[in-house]
mmCIF file of C-alpha atoms in Angstrom:
data_model
loop_
_atom_site.group_PDB
_atom_site.id
_atom_site.type_symbol
_atom_site.label_atom_id
_atom_site.label_comp_id
_atom_site.label_asym_id
_atom_site.label_seq_id
_atom_site.Cartn_x
_atom_site.Cartn_y
_atom_site.Cartn_z
ATOM 1 C CA MET A 1 -40.099 -43.920 22.373
ATOM 2 C CA LYS A 2 -41.042 -41.056 24.647
ATOM 3 C CA ASN A 3 -39.332 -37.743 24.250
ATOM 4 C CA LYS A 4 -37.957 -35.991 27.260
ATOM 5 C CA LEU A 5 -38.715 -32.310 28.147
ATOM 6 C CA ILE A 6 -36.100 -30.238 29.895
ATOM 7 C CA PRO A 7 -37.828 -27.032 31.164
ATOM 8 C CA ILE A 8 -35.676 -23.932 30.668
ATOM 9 C CA LYS A 9 -36.641 -22.085 33.641
ATOM 10 C CA HIS A 10 -35.159 -24.319 36.392
ATOM 11 C CA VAL A 11 -32.158 -25.817 34.464
ATOM 12 C CA GLN A 12 -28.607 -24.880 35.077
ATOM 13 C CA LEU A 13 -25.979 -25.229 32.323
ATOM 14 C CA LYS A 14 -23.958 -27.662 34.344
ATOM 15 C CA PHE A 15 -27.001 -30.006 34.579
ATOM 16 C CA ILE A 16 -27.935 -29.734 30.838
ATOM 17 C CA ILE A 17 -24.969 -31.399 29.344
ATOM 18 C CA PRO A 18 -24.981 -34.582 31.656
ATOM 19 C CA ALA A 19 -28.766 -34.916 31.029
ATOM 20 C CA VAL A 20 -28.267 -34.641 27.226
ATOM 21 C CA LEU A 21 -25.550 -37.171 27.309
ATOM 22 C CA PHE A 22 -27.527 -39.594 29.409
ATOM 23 C CA MET A 23 -30.518 -39.334 27.218
ATOM 24 C CA ASN A 24 -28.662 -39.929 24.052
ATOM 25 C CA LEU A 25 -26.790 -42.827 25.417
ATOM 26 C CA GLN A 26 -29.433 -44.552 27.396
ATOM 27 C CA LEU A 27 -32.536 -43.797 25.492
ATOM 28 C CA SER A 28 -31.409 -42.957 21.996
ATOM 29 C CA GLY A 29 -34.328 -40.478 21.818
ATOM 30 C CA GLN A 30 -34.789 -36.903 21.005
ATOM 31 C CA VAL A 31 -34.138 -34.066 23.405
ATOM 32 C CA GLY A 32 -36.098 -30.980 23.769
ATOM 33 C CA ILE A 33 -35.105 -28.079 25.936
ATOM 34 C CA GLY A 34 -38.121 -25.795 26.462
ATOM 35 C CA VAL A 35 -40.338 -27.899 24.159
ATOM 36 C CA GLU A 36 -42.127 -31.300 25.066
ATOM 37 C CA ASN A 37 -42.228 -32.534 21.600
ATOM 38 C CA PRO A 38 -39.225 -31.675 19.511
ATOM 39 C CA ASP A 39 -39.326 -31.491 15.810
ATOM 40 C CA PRO A 40 -39.113 -35.076 14.318
ATOM 41 C CA SER A 41 -36.182 -34.212 12.183
ATOM 42 C CA ALA A 42 -34.101 -33.042 15.321
ATOM 43 C CA ILE A 43 -32.055 -34.902 17.762
ATOM 44 C CA LEU A 44 -31.827 -31.712 19.865
ATOM 45 C CA GLU A 45 -34.308 -28.741 19.904
ATOM 46 C CA LEU A 46 -34.009 -25.534 21.804
ATOM 47 C CA ASN A 47 -37.139 -23.510 22.208
ATOM 48 C CA VAL A 48 -37.608 -20.149 24.024
ATOM 49 C CA ASN A 49 -41.326 -19.616 23.070
ATOM 50 C CA ASN A 50 -42.363 -20.128 26.603
ATOM 51 C CA LEU A 51 -40.067 -17.391 28.005
ATOM 52 C CA ALA A 52 -41.508 -14.028 28.598
ATOM 53 C CA ALA A 53 -40.377 -11.080 26.165
ATOM 54 C CA GLY A 54 -37.289 -9.681 27.717
ATOM 55 C CA SER A 55 -36.221 -12.946 29.256
ATOM 56 C CA LYS A 56 -35.649 -15.042 26.060
ATOM 57 C CA LYS A 57 -32.138 -16.557 25.483
ATOM 58 C CA GLY A 58 -30.043 -17.510 22.467
ATOM 59 C CA PHE A 59 -27.697 -20.254 21.735
ATOM 60 C CA LEU A 60 -24.083 -19.461 22.494
ATOM 61 C CA GLY A 61 -21.680 -21.733 20.737
ATOM 62 C CA PRO A 62 -17.936 -22.391 21.590
ATOM 63 C CA ARG A 63 -15.843 -19.300 21.082
ATOM 64 C CA LEU A 64 -12.115 -19.441 20.189
ATOM 65 C CA ALA A 65 -9.447 -17.655 17.973
ATOM 66 C CA LEU A 66 -8.396 -19.805 15.007
ATOM 67 C CA ALA A 67 -5.014 -19.147 13.590
ATOM 68 C CA SER A 68 -5.870 -19.683 9.955
ATOM 69 C CA ASN A 69 -8.617 -21.025 7.689
ATOM 70 C CA THR A 70 -6.671 -24.238 7.761
ATOM 71 C CA ASP A 71 -5.975 -24.474 11.547
ATOM 72 C CA VAL A 72 -6.225 -27.988 12.873
ATOM 73 C CA ALA A 73 -4.057 -27.261 15.907
ATOM 74 C CA THR A 74 -6.582 -25.340 17.991
ATOM 75 C CA ILE A 75 -9.138 -28.051 17.465
ATOM 76 C CA PRO A 76 -7.193 -31.256 16.457
ATOM 77 C CA ASN A 77 -8.867 -33.509 13.919
ATOM 78 C CA PRO A 78 -12.097 -31.439 13.668
ATOM 79 C CA ALA A 79 -15.102 -33.449 12.353
ATOM 80 C CA THR A 80 -16.663 -32.108 9.092
ATOM 81 C CA GLY A 81 -19.566 -29.919 9.927
ATOM 82 C CA LEU A 82 -18.090 -28.846 13.191
ATOM 83 C CA LEU A 83 -19.299 -25.493 14.160
ATOM 84 C CA VAL A 84 -17.565 -22.796 16.202
ATOM 85 C CA PHE A 85 -17.490 -19.056 16.797
ATOM 86 C CA ASN A 86 -14.255 -17.362 15.738
ATOM 87 C CA SER A 87 -13.393 -14.368 17.877
ATOM 88 C CA GLY A 88 -11.121 -12.842 15.066
ATOM 89 C CA THR A 89 -8.571 -11.953 17.709
ATOM 90 C CA ASN A 90 -5.606 -13.801 16.060
ATOM 91 C CA VAL A 91 -3.509 -11.501 14.057
ATOM 92 C CA ASN A 92 -3.425 -14.018 11.191
ATOM 93 C CA LEU A 93 -7.137 -14.425 11.041
ATOM 94 C CA ASN A 94 -9.424 -11.353 11.611
ATOM 95 C CA TYR A 95 -12.885 -12.825 10.489
ATOM 96 C CA VAL A 96 -15.383 -12.590 13.367
ATOM 97 C CA GLY A 97 -18.451 -15.063 13.186
ATOM 98 C CA TYR A 98 -19.604 -18.617 13.139
ATOM 99 C CA VAL A 99 -17.561 -20.872 10.931
ATOM 100 C CA PHE A 100 -17.697 -24.602 10.098
ATOM 101 C CA TRP A 101 -15.160 -27.218 9.176
ATOM 102 C CA ASN A 102 -15.780 -28.585 5.541
ATOM 103 C CA GLY A 103 -13.356 -31.165 5.741
ATOM 104 C CA THR A 104 -10.453 -29.157 4.359
ATOM 105 C CA GLU A 105 -10.795 -25.689 5.814
ATOM 106 C CA TRP A 106 -12.864 -23.447 8.043
ATOM 107 C CA ARG A 107 -15.612 -21.562 6.085
ATOM 108 C CA LYS A 108 -18.266 -18.901 6.696
ATOM 109 C CA LEU A 109 -21.794 -20.350 7.027
ATOM 110 C CA ASP A 110 -22.469 -19.244 3.402
ATOM 111 C CA GLY A 111 -19.565 -21.381 2.256
ATOM 112 C CA THR A 112 -17.194 -18.666 1.390
ATOM 113 C CA SER A 113 -13.578 -18.246 2.538
ATOM 114 C CA ILE A 114 -12.441 -16.841 5.826
ATOM 115 C CA ALA A 115 -8.853 -16.527 4.756
ATOM 116 C CA ILE A 116 -7.508 -12.858 4.844
ATOM 117 C CA GLY A 117 -8.294 -11.341 1.335
ATOM 118 C CA THR A 118 -5.670 -10.160 -1.058
ATOM 119 C CA VAL A 119 -5.621 -8.761 -4.499
ATOM 120 C CA GLY A 120 -2.895 -8.219 -7.030
ATOM 121 C CA THR A 121 -3.796 -4.706 -8.292
ATOM 122 C CA LEU A 122 -6.452 -2.122 -8.130
ATOM 123 C CA ASN A 123 -7.385 -0.926 -11.631
ATOM 124 C CA CYS A 124 -7.294 2.706 -10.715
ATOM 125 C CA ASN A 125 -7.919 4.044 -14.211
ATOM 126 C CA SER A 126 -11.290 2.306 -14.357
ATOM 127 C CA VAL A 127 -12.716 3.724 -11.135
ATOM 128 C CA SER A 128 -16.239 5.047 -11.631
ATOM 129 C CA LEU A 129 -18.669 7.109 -9.555
ATOM 130 C CA THR A 130 -22.564 7.183 -9.997
ATOM 131 C CA PRO A 131 -23.832 9.700 -10.017
ATOM 132 C CA ASP A 132 -20.589 11.337 -11.134
ATOM 133 C CA THR A 133 -21.364 14.976 -9.919
ATOM 134 C CA TYR A 134 -22.388 16.530 -6.621
ATOM 135 C CA THR A 135 -23.479 19.964 -5.445
ATOM 136 C CA SER A 136 -22.326 21.699 -2.214
ATOM 137 C CA GLY A 137 -24.983 21.641 0.572
ATOM 138 C CA VAL A 138 -27.175 19.137 -1.329
ATOM 139 C CA PRO A 139 -27.233 15.581 0.286
ATOM 140 C CA TYR A 140 -25.590 13.091 -2.010
ATOM 141 C CA THR A 141 -25.667 9.327 -2.253
ATOM 142 C CA GLY A 142 -23.812 7.349 -4.753
ATOM 143 C CA THR A 143 -21.590 4.396 -5.487
ATOM 144 C CA MET A 144 -17.853 4.204 -6.249
ATOM 145 C CA SER A 145 -16.815 1.176 -8.136
ATOM 146 C CA VAL A 146 -13.155 0.066 -7.903
ATOM 147 C CA PRO A 147 -12.108 -2.807 -10.131
ATOM 148 C CA TYR A 148 -9.258 -5.079 -9.112
ATOM 149 C CA THR A 149 -7.535 -8.203 -10.339
ATOM 150 C CA GLY A 150 -5.765 -11.080 -8.636
ATOM 151 C CA GLY A 151 -8.270 -11.719 -5.961
ATOM 152 C CA ASN A 152 -7.826 -14.750 -3.778
ATOM 153 C CA GLY A 153 -11.429 -15.200 -2.712
ATOM 154 C CA GLY A 154 -10.526 -14.189 0.782
ATOM 155 C CA SER A 155 -12.484 -12.032 3.131
ATOM 156 C CA TYR A 156 -12.104 -8.228 3.727
ATOM 157 C CA PRO A 157 -13.376 -6.123 6.575
ATOM 158 C CA ALA A 158 -15.661 -3.188 6.485
ATOM 159 C CA GLN A 159 -14.131 0.252 5.798
ATOM 160 C CA SER A 160 -15.017 3.667 6.318
ATOM 161 C CA ILE A 161 -13.076 6.389 4.684
ATOM 162 C CA GLY A 162 -13.568 10.161 5.473
ATOM 163 C CA PRO A 163 -15.462 12.345 5.717
ATOM 164 C CA VAL A 164 -13.593 14.191 2.907
ATOM 165 C CA ASN A 165 -15.378 17.412 1.710
ATOM 166 C CA GLY A 166 -18.379 16.328 3.741
ATOM 167 C CA LEU A 167 -18.501 12.849 1.953
ATOM 168 C CA THR A 168 -17.743 9.326 3.439
ATOM 169 C CA ALA A 169 -16.822 6.182 1.622
ATOM 170 C CA THR A 170 -17.996 2.970 3.198
ATOM 171 C CA LEU A 171 -17.485 -0.628 2.313
ATOM 172 C CA VAL A 172 -19.344 -3.485 3.826
ATOM 173 C CA PRO A 173 -17.385 -6.621 4.654
ATOM 174 C CA GLY A 174 -17.303 -9.299 1.972
ATOM 175 C CA ASN A 175 -15.049 -11.526 0.018
ATOM 176 C CA PHE A 176 -12.826 -10.888 -2.988
ATOM 177 C CA SER A 177 -13.614 -12.708 -6.115
ATOM 178 C CA ASN A 178 -11.049 -15.427 -7.366
ATOM 179 C CA GLY A 179 -9.436 -13.250 -9.987
ATOM 180 C CA ALA A 180 -10.992 -10.097 -11.281
ATOM 181 C CA GLY A 181 -13.842 -8.356 -9.400
ATOM 182 C CA THR A 182 -15.100 -4.964 -8.253
ATOM 183 C CA LEU A 183 -15.395 -3.175 -4.826
ATOM 184 C CA TYR A 184 -18.420 -1.105 -4.311
ATOM 185 C CA TYR A 185 -18.125 1.853 -1.847
ATOM 186 C CA ASN A 186 -21.130 3.762 -0.833
ATOM 187 C CA ILE A 187 -20.477 7.467 -0.926
ATOM 188 C CA THR A 188 -22.789 9.453 1.310
ATOM 189 C CA GLY A 189 -22.979 12.851 2.975
ATOM 190 C CA THR A 190 -23.518 16.594 2.297
ATOM 191 C CA PRO A 191 -20.588 17.815 0.301
ATOM 192 C CA THR A 192 -18.948 21.100 1.164
ATOM 193 C CA VAL A 193 -17.715 21.591 -2.398
ATOM 194 C CA SER A 194 -19.376 21.117 -5.861
ATOM 195 C CA SER A 195 -18.193 19.455 -8.965
ATOM 196 C CA PRO A 196 -15.586 19.740 -10.520
ATOM 197 C CA SER A 197 -13.933 20.353 -7.172
ATOM 198 C CA VAL A 198 -12.067 17.135 -6.370
ATOM 199 C CA THR A 199 -12.694 14.901 -3.469
ATOM 200 C CA THR A 200 -9.801 12.422 -2.637
ATOM 201 C CA PHE A 201 -10.222 9.029 -0.975
ATOM 202 C CA SER A 202 -7.238 7.080 -0.166
ATOM 203 C CA ILE A 203 -7.934 3.320 -0.371
ATOM 204 C CA ASN A 204 -5.821 0.722 1.377
ATOM 205 C CA ILE A 205 -7.193 -2.818 1.153
ATOM 206 C CA GLY A 206 -6.297 -6.360 0.059
ATOM 207 C CA GLY A 207 -2.522 -6.487 1.020
ATOM 208 C CA ASN A 208 0.185 -5.969 -1.644
ATOM 209 C CA MET A 209 -1.649 -3.842 -4.185
ATOM 210 C CA GLN A 210 0.273 -1.590 -6.643
ATOM 211 C CA CYS A 211 -1.268 1.430 -8.448
ATOM 212 C CA GLY A 212 0.812 4.449 -9.907
ATOM 213 C CA GLY A 213 3.911 2.811 -8.317
ATOM 214 C CA ARG A 214 2.677 3.027 -4.705
ATOM 215 C CA ILE A 215 2.318 -0.066 -2.585
ATOM 216 C CA ARG A 216 -1.132 -0.793 -1.166
ATOM 217 C CA GLN A 217 -2.593 2.306 -2.576
ATOM 218 C CA CYS A 218 -4.591 3.510 -5.447
ATOM 219 C CA ASP A 219 -2.809 6.556 -6.562
ATOM 220 C CA PHE A 220 -4.209 9.498 -8.730
ATOM 221 C CA CYS A 221 -7.528 7.697 -10.038
ATOM 222 C CA TRP A 222 -9.990 10.018 -11.432
ATOM 223 C CA SER A 223 -13.720 9.319 -11.693
ATOM 224 C CA GLY A 224 -15.585 12.581 -12.425
ATOM 225 C CA SER A 225 -15.160 14.627 -9.370
ATOM 226 C CA ILE A 226 -13.612 11.744 -7.265
ATOM 227 C CA LEU A 227 -9.914 11.219 -7.036
ATOM 228 C CA VAL A 228 -8.906 7.819 -5.574
ATOM 229 C CA ARG A 229 -5.468 7.411 -4.305
#
Protein backbone atom coordinates (compact mmCIF):
# COMPACT_ATOMS: atom_id res chain seq x y z
CA MET A 1 0.00 0.00 0.00
CA LYS A 2 1.41 3.37 -0.99
CA ASN A 3 2.37 5.72 1.84
CA LYS A 4 1.09 9.28 1.83
CA LEU A 5 3.31 12.33 2.19
CA ILE A 6 2.04 15.47 3.85
CA PRO A 7 4.57 18.27 3.17
CA ILE A 8 5.16 20.44 6.21
CA LYS A 9 5.61 23.73 4.44
CA HIS A 10 2.06 24.23 3.25
CA VAL A 11 0.02 22.31 5.81
CA GLN A 12 -1.99 24.12 8.44
CA LEU A 13 -2.80 22.36 11.70
CA LYS A 14 -6.55 22.40 11.07
CA PHE A 15 -6.00 20.31 7.94
CA ILE A 16 -3.55 17.81 9.46
CA ILE A 17 -5.96 16.07 11.81
CA PRO A 18 -8.72 15.42 9.22
CA ALA A 19 -6.11 14.18 6.76
CA VAL A 20 -4.58 11.80 9.28
CA LEU A 21 -7.97 10.47 10.28
CA PHE A 22 -8.98 9.97 6.66
CA MET A 23 -5.81 8.05 5.85
CA ASN A 24 -6.03 5.84 8.90
CA LEU A 25 -9.67 4.99 8.33
CA GLN A 26 -9.73 4.77 4.57
CA LEU A 27 -6.30 3.44 3.69
CA SER A 28 -5.09 1.78 6.89
CA GLY A 29 -1.58 2.88 5.88
CA GLN A 30 1.27 4.85 7.36
CA VAL A 31 1.31 8.62 7.55
CA GLY A 32 4.39 10.74 7.01
CA ILE A 33 4.52 14.45 7.72
CA GLY A 34 7.63 15.89 6.12
CA VAL A 35 8.81 12.44 4.99
CA GLU A 36 7.74 10.40 1.97
CA ASN A 37 8.63 6.98 3.39
CA PRO A 38 7.88 6.76 7.12
CA ASP A 39 9.82 4.26 9.17
CA PRO A 40 8.23 0.82 8.69
CA SER A 41 7.62 0.52 12.42
CA ALA A 42 5.71 3.81 12.68
CA ILE A 43 2.05 4.51 11.95
CA LEU A 44 2.94 8.21 12.06
CA GLU A 45 6.31 9.87 11.52
CA LEU A 46 7.01 13.59 11.82
CA ASN A 47 10.21 14.71 10.10
CA VAL A 48 11.73 18.21 10.00
CA ASN A 49 14.98 17.39 8.20
CA ASN A 50 13.86 19.33 5.12
CA LEU A 51 13.19 22.49 7.09
CA ALA A 52 15.97 25.06 7.15
CA ALA A 53 17.92 25.72 10.33
CA GLY A 54 16.01 28.31 12.31
CA SER A 55 12.70 27.11 10.86
CA LYS A 56 12.52 23.61 12.35
CA LYS A 57 9.55 22.70 14.51
CA GLY A 58 8.86 20.36 17.40
CA PHE A 59 5.95 18.24 18.50
CA LEU A 60 3.66 19.93 21.03
CA GLY A 61 1.50 17.49 22.92
CA PRO A 62 -1.74 18.27 24.76
CA ARG A 63 -1.12 20.41 27.84
CA LEU A 64 -3.22 20.28 30.99
CA ALA A 65 -3.06 20.49 34.77
CA LEU A 66 -3.60 17.15 36.45
CA ALA A 67 -4.95 17.25 40.01
CA SER A 68 -3.03 14.21 41.24
CA ASN A 69 -1.01 11.25 40.04
CA THR A 70 -4.23 9.20 39.99
CA ASP A 71 -6.43 11.88 38.39
CA VAL A 72 -9.06 10.26 36.15
CA ALA A 73 -11.45 13.23 36.17
CA THR A 74 -9.45 15.62 33.99
CA ILE A 75 -9.27 12.89 31.32
CA PRO A 76 -11.93 10.25 32.00
CA ASN A 77 -10.95 6.63 31.35
CA PRO A 78 -7.40 7.34 30.14
CA ALA A 79 -5.98 4.62 27.92
CA THR A 80 -2.84 2.87 29.07
CA GLY A 81 0.06 4.63 27.38
CA LEU A 82 -1.79 7.95 26.97
CA LEU A 83 0.72 10.82 26.86
CA VAL A 84 0.13 14.41 28.01
CA PHE A 85 2.17 17.38 29.21
CA ASN A 86 1.40 18.32 32.81
CA SER A 87 1.69 22.05 33.43
CA GLY A 88 2.17 21.67 37.19
CA THR A 89 -0.18 24.58 37.91
CA ASN A 90 -2.50 22.58 40.16
CA VAL A 91 -1.57 23.16 43.80
CA ASN A 92 -1.87 19.44 44.48
CA LEU A 93 0.57 18.36 41.77
CA ASN A 94 3.54 20.58 40.93
CA TYR A 95 5.45 18.28 38.58
CA VAL A 96 6.04 19.87 35.15
CA GLY A 97 6.69 17.64 32.15
CA TYR A 98 5.39 14.84 29.96
CA VAL A 99 3.62 12.03 31.77
CA PHE A 100 1.90 8.82 30.69
CA TRP A 101 -0.91 6.73 32.14
CA ASN A 102 0.37 3.28 33.12
CA GLY A 103 -3.06 1.83 33.76
CA THR A 104 -3.06 2.82 37.43
CA GLU A 105 -1.48 6.26 37.70
CA TRP A 106 0.30 9.02 35.79
CA ARG A 107 4.07 8.53 35.69
CA LYS A 108 7.13 10.35 34.38
CA LEU A 109 8.57 9.03 31.13
CA ASP A 110 11.29 7.25 33.13
CA GLY A 111 8.57 5.42 35.07
CA THR A 112 9.05 7.23 38.39
CA SER A 113 6.24 8.76 40.41
CA ILE A 114 4.93 12.31 39.98
CA ALA A 115 3.18 12.32 43.36
CA ILE A 116 4.36 15.13 45.63
CA GLY A 117 7.26 13.67 47.59
CA THR A 118 7.32 13.41 51.35
CA VAL A 119 9.74 11.98 53.89
CA GLY A 120 9.34 11.10 57.53
CA THR A 121 12.57 12.45 59.01
CA LEU A 122 15.83 14.06 57.99
CA ASN A 123 18.72 12.29 59.72
CA CYS A 124 20.44 15.48 60.67
CA ASN A 125 23.18 13.95 62.80
CA SER A 126 24.41 12.03 59.74
CA VAL A 127 24.81 15.00 57.39
CA SER A 128 28.21 15.00 55.67
CA LEU A 129 30.16 17.46 53.54
CA THR A 130 32.87 16.54 51.02
CA PRO A 131 35.42 18.17 51.10
CA ASP A 132 34.67 19.14 54.70
CA THR A 133 36.73 22.37 54.86
CA TYR A 134 36.90 25.58 52.83
CA THR A 135 39.06 28.70 52.70
CA SER A 136 37.98 32.31 52.40
CA GLY A 137 38.49 33.69 48.92
CA VAL A 138 39.18 30.27 47.37
CA PRO A 139 36.44 28.90 45.07
CA TYR A 140 34.80 25.85 46.58
CA THR A 141 32.85 22.97 45.07
CA GLY A 142 31.56 20.15 47.23
CA THR A 143 28.64 17.87 48.07
CA MET A 144 26.46 17.90 51.15
CA SER A 145 24.71 14.58 51.81
CA VAL A 146 21.50 14.66 53.85
CA PRO A 147 20.09 11.21 54.74
CA TYR A 148 16.37 10.71 55.35
CA THR A 149 13.91 7.96 56.19
CA GLY A 150 10.27 7.40 55.34
CA GLY A 151 10.40 8.50 51.71
CA ASN A 152 7.26 7.86 49.64
CA GLY A 153 8.93 7.62 46.22
CA GLY A 154 7.35 10.91 45.13
CA SER A 155 9.03 13.79 43.35
CA TYR A 156 10.67 16.88 44.79
CA PRO A 157 11.47 20.16 42.98
CA ALA A 158 14.83 21.84 42.52
CA GLN A 159 16.11 23.91 45.43
CA SER A 160 18.64 26.69 45.75
CA ILE A 161 19.59 27.86 49.25
CA GLY A 162 21.82 30.84 49.81
CA PRO A 163 24.22 32.30 49.22
CA VAL A 164 25.36 32.01 52.82
CA ASN A 165 28.92 33.16 53.50
CA GLY A 166 29.41 33.14 49.74
CA LEU A 167 28.24 29.52 49.35
CA THR A 168 25.07 28.24 47.70
CA ALA A 169 23.44 24.84 48.15
CA THR A 170 21.54 23.54 45.11
CA LEU A 171 19.48 20.40 44.66
CA VAL A 172 18.41 19.10 41.26
CA PRO A 173 14.82 17.82 40.99
CA GLY A 174 14.28 14.13 41.51
CA ASN A 175 12.39 11.49 43.42
CA PHE A 176 12.67 10.33 47.01
CA SER A 177 13.40 6.67 47.55
CA ASN A 178 10.75 4.44 49.01
CA GLY A 179 11.96 4.32 52.59
CA ALA A 180 15.49 5.46 53.38
CA GLY A 181 17.61 7.54 51.02
CA THR A 182 19.94 10.52 50.72
CA LEU A 183 19.63 14.00 49.23
CA TYR A 184 22.75 15.37 47.57
CA TYR A 185 23.17 19.15 47.57
CA ASN A 186 25.88 20.75 45.43
CA ILE A 187 27.74 23.38 47.44
CA THR A 188 29.46 26.00 45.29
CA GLY A 189 30.82 29.53 45.53
CA THR A 190 33.69 31.53 46.91
CA PRO A 191 33.41 31.50 50.69
CA THR A 192 33.80 34.70 52.65
CA VAL A 193 34.89 32.77 55.75
CA SER A 194 37.27 29.89 56.41
CA SER A 195 36.79 26.66 58.34
CA PRO A 196 36.07 26.22 61.18
CA SER A 197 33.72 29.21 60.80
CA VAL A 198 30.23 27.80 60.42
CA THR A 199 27.99 28.23 57.35
CA THR A 200 24.32 27.51 58.06
CA PHE A 201 21.79 26.20 55.50
CA SER A 202 18.11 25.90 56.38
CA ILE A 203 16.55 22.93 54.59
CA ASN A 204 12.81 22.64 54.10
CA ILE A 205 11.75 19.76 51.89
CA GLY A 206 9.48 16.77 51.77
CA GLY A 207 6.53 17.86 53.90
CA ASN A 208 6.20 16.87 57.54
CA MET A 209 9.82 16.37 58.54
CA GLN A 210 11.04 16.58 62.10
CA CYS A 211 14.56 17.17 63.32
CA GLY A 212 15.54 18.54 66.68
CA GLY A 213 11.88 19.12 67.48
CA ARG A 214 11.24 21.53 64.60
CA ILE A 215 8.69 20.65 61.99
CA ARG A 216 9.94 20.63 58.37
CA GLN A 217 13.45 21.68 59.28
CA CYS A 218 16.76 20.06 59.91
CA ASP A 219 17.86 21.81 63.06
CA PHE A 220 21.44 22.16 64.37
CA CYS A 221 23.12 19.51 62.24
CA TRP A 222 26.91 19.69 62.10
CA SER A 223 29.12 18.51 59.27
CA GLY A 224 32.61 19.91 59.53
CA SER A 225 32.11 23.59 58.81
CA ILE A 226 28.48 23.27 57.68
CA LEU A 227 25.51 23.67 59.98
CA VAL A 228 22.22 22.38 58.55
CA ARG A 229 19.11 23.61 60.26
